[in-house]
Amino acid sequence: MDDLLTYDAVLARFDPVLGLEVHVELNTASKMFCGCDNTPGGEPNTTTCPVCLGLPGSLPVVNAHAVESAIRIGLALNCQVAPWCRFARKNYFYPDMTKDFQTSQYDEPICFDGWVDVEVEGETFRIEIERVHMEEDAGKLSHVGGGTGRIVGAEYSLVDYNRAGTPLMEIVTRPVRGLGAKAPAVGRAYMAMLRDLMRALGVSDARMEAGNMRCDANVSLMPTGTAELGTRTETKNVNSLRSVEAALTYEMRRQGAILAEGGRVVQETRHWHEDGEYTSPGRNKEQAEDYRYFPEPDLVPIAPDPAWVEELRASLPELPARRRARLQEAWGFSDLEMRDVLGNEGSLDLIEATVAAGAPPAAARKWWLGELARRANEAGVELGAVGVTPEQVAQVQGLVDAGTVNDKLARSVFDGVLAGEGSPEEVVASRGLAVVSDDGALGEAVDAAIAANPDVADKIRAGKVQAAGALIGAVMKQMKGKADAARVRELLLERLS
Amino acid sequence: MALTTADVARLAELARIALTPEELERLAPQLDVILDAVASVSEVATADTEPMSHALPLTNVFRDDVVTPSLPAAAVLAGAPSVEDGRFRVPRILGEGA
Ligand SMILES: [Zn+2]
């Protein structure tokens, strides 16, 4: 295993510099240069044609929708849109591409020079975007033999070209400095922001776990007080927001240990291991990359009509940062409350949907960030996958507001909903969870509690009203928590005044 | 410009073509002649000639985002030297030393 410096020791001596390259799969109907279906996950090799298989004599034609998506992404990231640009061939030999080249963009990206702000714990960081370019994805390899399913030790590999030629956007940042201890968190926040942005634009499903969004995380360390950039490493296979943060932290600590010993960081591609939470060197030989880029002769240049670009700019949807500000105001959340919401993956959408289903914003926030966040955490799933829908949460809150259940019983209602026992109302009925506010039943329990605790009753009679809590507790216990506590208090005081 | 055998060896490596030292010696001067012939184009091109990558003055040739039928998987795989499980079977990618 690698030597690691403690995180604090790294920061005491070095400033991290980040660079993030993010690939986003577009959700167009068809592929980038041919009409094959772009829906992922079909039977192997069922969505291919002469173009995406690179058969001789085939001619690619650019998908207009993909160009539109690329421009919209660029505009949302405050980029310039190139008045004229071309595709290029990136030559390489690997069985994931039959053509022996990937159609990409080289020195003429469609969008460039942008920026975006991300927020971490109330602090705003500006990330400069170097470029957004269009390219095609490659086929999928599965490695057979060797036991681990990995390329090392494999006897042979199997290739499915369904993904070959599907539209892919690459979004590249300029080096980001001055982040200090928050560098890994900023990397994560940037990915989360991009994901939300892609969804708001509707250009990608942007699910990292499904590979719709993939991050190559570059980091280097600069000795504090100097301006000399350190040697960077590029970590691949970072497939979740949490992993972005963890992989960057790991690389900072690993590089820190090397530099602290007077060693040199090797510029290389590294591979993130989700299970063991470490990086290892990629097996690419150190041979410098030589892709022999040249302009793609089969595709004519793209020159976006400025009027079209302005039309796309004007029709951009509400972007995440603006939406957050609007919702915070509408819901009346404090900055701190909003920070909690944003710090809880997915909770903003869930709260919004719960409010739309009729719940008060504060109650929606309470359930999602409290009870349901706890359950998601225990189950090790994302909040949205906890098994309760926003509509159900609104229904439970409706039952609370109507006095049918109290907060404690509401938790049992969630138990029932999660166990598949039906809607919240059905669970209340089948589990008998409704609060008892019927004076007859409550009165009996109150009388019993007074009889069982004569000392306490005397105190209350003598004017010590705060002692009522003990008797209310006794009643609640007897009623298995299903009593209307406010009514119990009233009945007690009536009898003891 | 003189193309060296080292240049040709590098190109051969990038193109995954195995060449013997004798072949490199023989091919380097031949490729050099071809490059010279092509280079004469630059004598014709004057300073006011824009470099071009395409023969036609076209831009923005797009197609609508519409799905068209793909090839049947059986037809796609028919030409493959080896097939397994509906996929192309390719030899070991990394050598023993990897
Ligand atoms: Zn195709």
PDB file of N, CA, C and O in Angstrom, chain A residues 141-188:
ATOM      1  N   LEU A 141     -16.036  -3.211 -23.347  1.00  0.00           N
ATOM      2  CA  LEU A 141     -15.270  -4.445 -23.297  1.00  0.00           C
ATOM      3  C   LEU A 141     -15.621  -5.207 -22.034  1.00  0.00           C
ATOM      4  O   LEU A 141     -15.804  -4.611 -20.980  1.00  0.00           O
ATOM      5  N   SER A 142     -15.728  -6.536 -22.160  1.00  0.00           N
ATOM      6  CA  SER A 142     -15.724  -7.329 -20.935  1.00  0.00           C
ATOM      7  C   SER A 142     -14.591  -8.331 -21.038  1.00  0.00           C
ATOM      8  O   SER A 142     -14.376  -8.930 -22.092  1.00  0.00           O
ATOM      9  N   HIS A 143     -13.865  -8.440 -19.953  1.00  0.00           N
ATOM     10  CA  HIS A 143     -12.659  -9.261 -19.966  1.00  0.00           C
ATOM     11  C   HIS A 143     -12.965 -10.625 -19.373  1.00  0.00           C
ATOM     12  O   HIS A 143     -13.594 -10.731 -18.322  1.00  0.00           O
ATOM     13  N   VAL A 144     -12.523 -11.677 -20.066  1.00  0.00           N
ATOM     14  CA  VAL A 144     -12.878 -13.042 -19.679  1.00  0.00           C
ATOM     15  C   VAL A 144     -11.622 -13.784 -19.237  1.00  0.00           C
ATOM     16  O   VAL A 144     -10.563 -13.658 -19.858  1.00  0.00           O
ATOM     17  N   GLY A 145     -11.773 -14.579 -18.166  1.00  0.00           N
ATOM     18  CA  GLY A 145     -10.638 -15.346 -17.667  1.00  0.00           C
ATOM     19  C   GLY A 145      -9.873 -14.528 -16.656  1.00  0.00           C
ATOM     20  O   GLY A 145     -10.016 -13.313 -16.575  1.00  0.00           O
ATOM     21  N   GLY A 146      -9.059 -15.190 -15.870  1.00  0.00           N
ATOM     22  CA  GLY A 146      -8.287 -14.466 -14.866  1.00  0.00           C
ATOM     23  C   GLY A 146      -9.082 -14.252 -13.594  1.00  0.00           C
ATOM     24  O   GLY A 146      -8.552 -13.801 -12.603  1.00  0.00           O
ATOM     25  N   GLY A 147     -10.377 -14.566 -13.646  1.00  0.00           N
ATOM     26  CA  GLY A 147     -11.156 -14.604 -12.415  1.00  0.00           C
ATOM     27  C   GLY A 147     -11.710 -13.278 -11.954  1.00  0.00           C
ATOM     28  O   GLY A 147     -12.800 -13.217 -11.418  1.00  0.00           O
ATOM     29  N   THR A 148     -11.006 -12.174 -12.188  1.00  0.00           N
ATOM     30  CA  THR A 148     -11.435 -10.921 -11.575  1.00  0.00           C
ATOM     31  C   THR A 148     -12.281 -10.066 -12.501  1.00  0.00           C
ATOM     32  O   THR A 148     -12.824  -9.060 -12.074  1.00  0.00           O
ATOM     33  N   GLY A 149     -12.390 -10.455 -13.783  1.00  0.00           N
ATOM     34  CA  GLY A 149     -13.128  -9.617 -14.722  1.00  0.00           C
ATOM     35  C   GLY A 149     -12.323  -8.397 -15.117  1.00  0.00           C
ATOM     36  O   GLY A 149     -12.808  -7.514 -15.800  1.00  0.00           O
ATOM     37  N   ARG A 150     -11.074  -8.335 -14.679  1.00  0.00           N
ATOM     38  CA  ARG A 150     -10.253  -7.186 -15.034  1.00  0.00           C
ATOM     39  C   ARG A 150      -9.372  -7.535 -16.208  1.00  0.00           C
ATOM     40  O   ARG A 150      -9.206  -8.689 -16.571  1.00  0.00           O
ATOM     41  N   ILE A 151      -8.796  -6.483 -16.787  1.00  0.00           N
ATOM     42  CA  ILE A 151      -8.019  -6.691 -18.007  1.00  0.00           C
ATOM     43  C   ILE A 151      -6.730  -7.453 -17.714  1.00  0.00           C
ATOM     44  O   ILE A 151      -6.267  -8.244 -18.523  1.00  0.00           O
ATOM     45  N   VAL A 152      -6.182  -7.233 -16.507  1.00  0.00           N
ATOM     46  CA  VAL A 152      -4.956  -7.946 -16.139  1.00  0.00           C
ATOM     47  C   VAL A 152      -5.289  -9.408 -15.908  1.00  0.00           C
ATOM     48  O   VAL A 152      -6.212  -9.720 -15.170  1.00  0.00           O
ATOM     49  N   GLY A 153      -4.554 -10.290 -16.563  1.00  0.00           N
ATOM     50  CA  GLY A 153      -4.784 -11.710 -16.375  1.00  0.00           C
ATOM     51  C   GLY A 153      -5.902 -12.266 -17.230  1.00  0.00           C
ATOM     52  O   GLY A 153      -6.139 -13.469 -17.241  1.00  0.00           O
ATOM     53  N   ALA A 154      -6.611 -11.386 -17.962  1.00  0.00           N
ATOM     54  CA  ALA A 154      -7.699 -11.877 -18.807  1.00  0.00           C
ATOM     55  C   ALA A 154      -7.130 -12.709 -19.948  1.00  0.00           C
ATOM     56  O   ALA A 154      -6.034 -12.460 -20.443  1.00  0.00           O
ATOM     57  N   GLU A 155      -7.880 -13.747 -20.363  1.00  0.00           N
ATOM     58  CA  GLU A 155      -7.427 -14.581 -21.477  1.00  0.00           C
ATOM     59  C   GLU A 155      -7.840 -13.952 -22.811  1.00  0.00           C
ATOM     60  O   GLU A 155      -7.145 -14.049 -23.799  1.00  0.00           O
ATOM     61  N   TYR A 156      -9.037 -13.357 -22.803  1.00  0.00           N
ATOM     62  CA  TYR A 156      -9.492 -12.659 -24.004  1.00  0.00           C
ATOM     63  C   TYR A 156     -10.592 -11.696 -23.586  1.00  0.00           C
ATOM     64  O   TYR A 156     -10.974 -11.660 -22.417  1.00  0.00           O
ATOM     65  N   SER A 157     -11.067 -10.912 -24.549  1.00  0.00           N
ATOM     66  CA  SER A 157     -12.089  -9.924 -24.213  1.00  0.00           C
ATOM     67  C   SER A 157     -13.225 -10.003 -25.215  1.00  0.00           C
ATOM     68  O   SER A 157     -13.039 -10.445 -26.354  1.00  0.00           O
ATOM     69  N   LEU A 158     -14.408  -9.576 -24.778  1.00  0.00           N
ATOM     70  CA  LEU A 158     -15.595  -9.564 -25.635  1.00  0.00           C
ATOM     71  C   LEU A 158     -16.046  -8.117 -25.814  1.00  0.00           C
ATOM     72  O   LEU A 158     -16.003  -7.327 -24.880  1.00  0.00           O
ATOM     73  N   VAL A 159     -16.466  -7.788 -27.028  1.00  0.00           N
ATOM     74  CA  VAL A 159     -16.796  -6.400 -27.316  1.00  0.00           C
ATOM     75  C   VAL A 159     -18.242  -6.249 -27.784  1.00  0.00           C
ATOM     76  O   VAL A 159     -18.717  -6.996 -28.647  1.00  0.00           O
ATOM     77  N   ASP A 160     -18.901  -5.280 -27.175  1.00  0.00           N
ATOM     78  CA  ASP A 160     -20.266  -4.893 -27.549  1.00  0.00           C
ATOM     79  C   ASP A 160     -20.164  -3.454 -28.068  1.00  0.00           C
ATOM     80  O   ASP A 160     -19.760  -2.555 -27.334  1.00  0.00           O
ATOM     81  N   TYR A 161     -20.536  -3.257 -29.343  1.00  0.00           N
ATOM     82  CA  TYR A 161     -20.372  -1.926 -29.945  1.00  0.00           C
ATOM     83  C   TYR A 161     -21.635  -1.061 -29.871  1.00  0.00           C
ATOM     84  O   TYR A 161     -21.714  -0.046 -30.540  1.00  0.00           O
ATOM     85  N   ASN A 162     -22.609  -1.448 -29.062  1.00  0.00           N
ATOM     86  CA  ASN A 162     -23.813  -0.608 -28.963  1.00  0.00           C
ATOM     87  C   ASN A 162     -23.474   0.827 -28.555  1.00  0.00           C
ATOM     88  O   ASN A 162     -24.097   1.773 -29.005  1.00  0.00           O
ATOM     89  N   ARG A 163     -22.505   0.982 -27.668  1.00  0.00           N
ATOM     90  CA  ARG A 163     -22.180   2.315 -27.174  1.00  0.00           C
ATOM     91  C   ARG A 163     -21.252   3.066 -28.139  1.00  0.00           C
ATOM     92  O   ARG A 163     -21.069   4.280 -28.017  1.00  0.00           O
ATOM     93  N   ALA A 164     -20.643   2.339 -29.081  1.00  0.00           N
ATOM     94  CA  ALA A 164     -19.716   2.989 -30.018  1.00  0.00           C
ATOM     95  C   ALA A 164     -20.472   4.012 -30.854  1.00  0.00           C
ATOM     96  O   ALA A 164     -21.509   3.715 -31.423  1.00  0.00           O
ATOM     97  N   GLY A 165     -19.950   5.212 -30.891  1.00  0.00           N
ATOM     98  CA  GLY A 165     -20.570   6.250 -31.710  1.00  0.00           C
ATOM     99  C   GLY A 165     -21.685   7.006 -31.020  1.00  0.00           C
ATOM    100  O   GLY A 165     -22.332   7.849 -31.637  1.00  0.00           O
ATOM    101  N   THR A 166     -21.908   6.752 -29.735  1.00  0.00           N
ATOM    102  CA  THR A 166     -22.946   7.515 -29.027  1.00  0.00           C
ATOM    103  C   THR A 166     -22.356   8.877 -28.615  1.00  0.00           C
ATOM    104  O   THR A 166     -21.154   8.999 -28.378  1.00  0.00           O
ATOM    105  N   PRO A 167     -23.201   9.904 -28.555  1.00  0.00           N
ATOM    106  CA  PRO A 167     -22.660  11.253 -28.340  1.00  0.00           C
ATOM    107  C   PRO A 167     -22.166  11.478 -26.924  1.00  0.00           C
ATOM    108  O   PRO A 167     -22.829  11.128 -25.956  1.00  0.00           O
ATOM    109  N   LEU A 168     -20.993  12.072 -26.848  1.00  0.00           N
ATOM    110  CA  LEU A 168     -20.330  12.299 -25.573  1.00  0.00           C
ATOM    111  C   LEU A 168     -19.818  13.738 -25.572  1.00  0.00           C
ATOM    112  O   LEU A 168     -19.282  14.209 -26.562  1.00  0.00           O
ATOM    113  N   MET A 169     -20.016  14.436 -24.463  1.00  0.00           N
ATOM    114  CA  MET A 169     -19.457  15.776 -24.307  1.00  0.00           C
ATOM    115  C   MET A 169     -18.303  15.683 -23.330  1.00  0.00           C
ATOM    116  O   MET A 169     -18.417  15.004 -22.314  1.00  0.00           O
ATOM    117  N   GLU A 170     -17.221  16.382 -23.622  1.00  0.00           N
ATOM    118  CA  GLU A 170     -16.143  16.451 -22.643  1.00  0.00           C
ATOM    119  C   GLU A 170     -16.040  17.885 -22.143  1.00  0.00           C
ATOM    120  O   GLU A 170     -15.936  18.826 -22.925  1.00  0.00           O
ATOM    121  N   ILE A 171     -16.101  18.033 -20.846  1.00  0.00           N
ATOM    122  CA  ILE A 171     -16.048  19.355 -20.215  1.00  0.00           C
ATOM    123  C   ILE A 171     -14.762  19.414 -19.396  1.00  0.00           C
ATOM    124  O   ILE A 171     -14.554  18.599 -18.507  1.00  0.00           O
ATOM    125  N   VAL A 172     -13.900  20.364 -19.735  1.00  0.00           N
ATOM    126  CA  VAL A 172     -12.574  20.415 -19.113  1.00  0.00           C
ATOM    127  C   VAL A 172     -12.393  21.737 -18.376  1.00  0.00           C
ATOM    128  O   VAL A 172     -12.637  22.807 -18.936  1.00  0.00           O
ATOM    129  N   THR A 173     -11.952  21.662 -17.128  1.00  0.00           N
ATOM    130  CA  THR A 173     -11.696  22.894 -16.374  1.00  0.00           C
ATOM    131  C   THR A 173     -10.256  23.348 -16.613  1.00  0.00           C
ATOM    132  O   THR A 173      -9.401  22.570 -17.007  1.00  0.00           O
ATOM    133  N   ARG A 174     -10.003  24.619 -16.337  1.00  0.00           N
ATOM    134  CA  ARG A 174      -8.621  25.062 -16.218  1.00  0.00           C
ATOM    135  C   ARG A 174      -8.166  24.633 -14.818  1.00  0.00           C
ATOM    136  O   ARG A 174      -8.988  24.294 -13.970  1.00  0.00           O
ATOM    137  N   PRO A 175      -6.831  24.659 -14.567  1.00  0.00           N
ATOM    138  CA  PRO A 175      -6.377  24.323 -13.217  1.00  0.00           C
ATOM    139  C   PRO A 175      -7.058  25.241 -12.189  1.00  0.00           C
ATOM    140  O   PRO A 175      -7.151  26.444 -12.399  1.00  0.00           O
ATOM    141  N   VAL A 176      -7.539  24.640 -11.119  1.00  0.00           N
ATOM    142  CA  VAL A 176      -8.233  25.407 -10.084  1.00  0.00           C
ATOM    143  C   VAL A 176      -7.333  25.481  -8.854  1.00  0.00           C
ATOM    144  O   VAL A 176      -6.958  24.450  -8.299  1.00  0.00           O
ATOM    145  N   ARG A 177      -6.987  26.695  -8.459  1.00  0.00           N
ATOM    146  CA  ARG A 177      -6.084  26.883  -7.319  1.00  0.00           C
ATOM    147  C   ARG A 177      -6.807  27.554  -6.160  1.00  0.00           C
ATOM    148  O   ARG A 177      -7.933  27.993  -6.296  1.00  0.00           O
ATOM    149  N   GLY A 178      -6.092  27.640  -5.056  1.00  0.00           N
ATOM    150  CA  GLY A 178      -6.597  28.417  -3.936  1.00  0.00           C
ATOM    151  C   GLY A 178      -7.751  27.758  -3.193  1.00  0.00           C
ATOM    152  O   GLY A 178      -8.530  28.436  -2.542  1.00  0.00           O
ATOM    153  N   LEU A 179      -7.858  26.440  -3.295  1.00  0.00           N
ATOM    154  CA  LEU A 179      -8.983  25.765  -2.649  1.00  0.00           C
ATOM    155  C   LEU A 179      -8.624  25.275  -1.251  1.00  0.00           C
ATOM    156  O   LEU A 179      -9.502  25.052  -0.427  1.00  0.00           O
ATOM    157  N   GLY A 180      -7.321  25.074  -1.013  1.00  0.00           N
ATOM    158  CA  GLY A 180      -6.891  24.616   0.301  1.00  0.00           C
ATOM    159  C   GLY A 180      -7.559  23.317   0.703  1.00  0.00           C
ATOM    160  O   GLY A 180      -7.743  22.418  -0.116  1.00  0.00           O
ATOM    161  N   ALA A 181      -7.948  23.260   1.975  1.00  0.00           N
ATOM    162  CA  ALA A 181      -8.506  22.018   2.521  1.00  0.00           C
ATOM    163  C   ALA A 181      -9.790  21.608   1.836  1.00  0.00           C
ATOM    164  O   ALA A 181     -10.189  20.450   1.876  1.00  0.00           O
ATOM    165  N   LYS A 182     -10.453  22.564   1.185  1.00  0.00           N
ATOM    166  CA  LYS A 182     -11.751  22.245   0.593  1.00  0.00           C
ATOM    167  C   LYS A 182     -11.639  21.668  -0.821  1.00  0.00           C
ATOM    168  O   LYS A 182     -12.661  21.410  -1.457  1.00  0.00           O
ATOM    169  N   ALA A 183     -10.403  21.491  -1.329  1.00  0.00           N
ATOM    170  CA  ALA A 183     -10.241  21.053  -2.714  1.00  0.00           C
ATOM    171  C   ALA A 183     -11.080  19.813  -3.047  1.00  0.00           C
ATOM    172  O   ALA A 183     -11.838  19.825  -4.027  1.00  0.00           O
ATOM    173  N   PRO A 184     -10.987  18.729  -2.256  1.00  0.00           N
ATOM    174  CA  PRO A 184     -11.789  17.553  -2.612  1.00  0.00           C
ATOM    175  C   PRO A 184     -13.298  17.848  -2.566  1.00  0.00           C
ATOM    176  O   PRO A 184     -14.045  17.374  -3.429  1.00  0.00           O
ATOM    177  N   ALA A 185     -13.728  18.646  -1.599  1.00  0.00           N
ATOM    178  CA  ALA A 185     -15.155  18.972  -1.492  1.00  0.00           C
ATOM    179  C   ALA A 185     -15.604  19.831  -2.671  1.00  0.00           C
ATOM    180  O   ALA A 185     -16.726  19.709  -3.156  1.00  0.00           O
ATOM    181  N   VAL A 186     -14.701  20.703  -3.137  1.00  0.00           N
ATOM    182  CA  VAL A 186     -15.040  21.528  -4.297  1.00  0.00           C
ATOM    183  C   VAL A 186     -15.163  20.648  -5.543  1.00  0.00           C
ATOM    184  O   VAL A 186     -16.070  20.831  -6.356  1.00  0.00           O
ATOM    185  N   GLY A 187     -14.268  19.665  -5.666  1.00  0.00           N
ATOM    186  CA  GLY A 187     -14.362  18.726  -6.790  1.00  0.00           C
ATOM    187  C   GLY A 187     -15.708  18.030  -6.793  1.00  0.00           C
ATOM    188  O   GLY A 187     -16.379  17.903  -7.819  1.00  0.00           O
ATOM    189  N   ARG A 188     -16.128  17.602  -5.632  1.00  0.00           N
ATOM    190  CA  ARG A 188     -17.412  16.928  -5.504  1.00  0.00           C
ATOM    191  C   ARG A 188     -18.565  17.874  -5.821  1.00  0.00           C
ATOM    192  O   ARG A 188     -19.498  17.515  -6.549  1.00  0.00           O
TER     193      ARG A 188
END
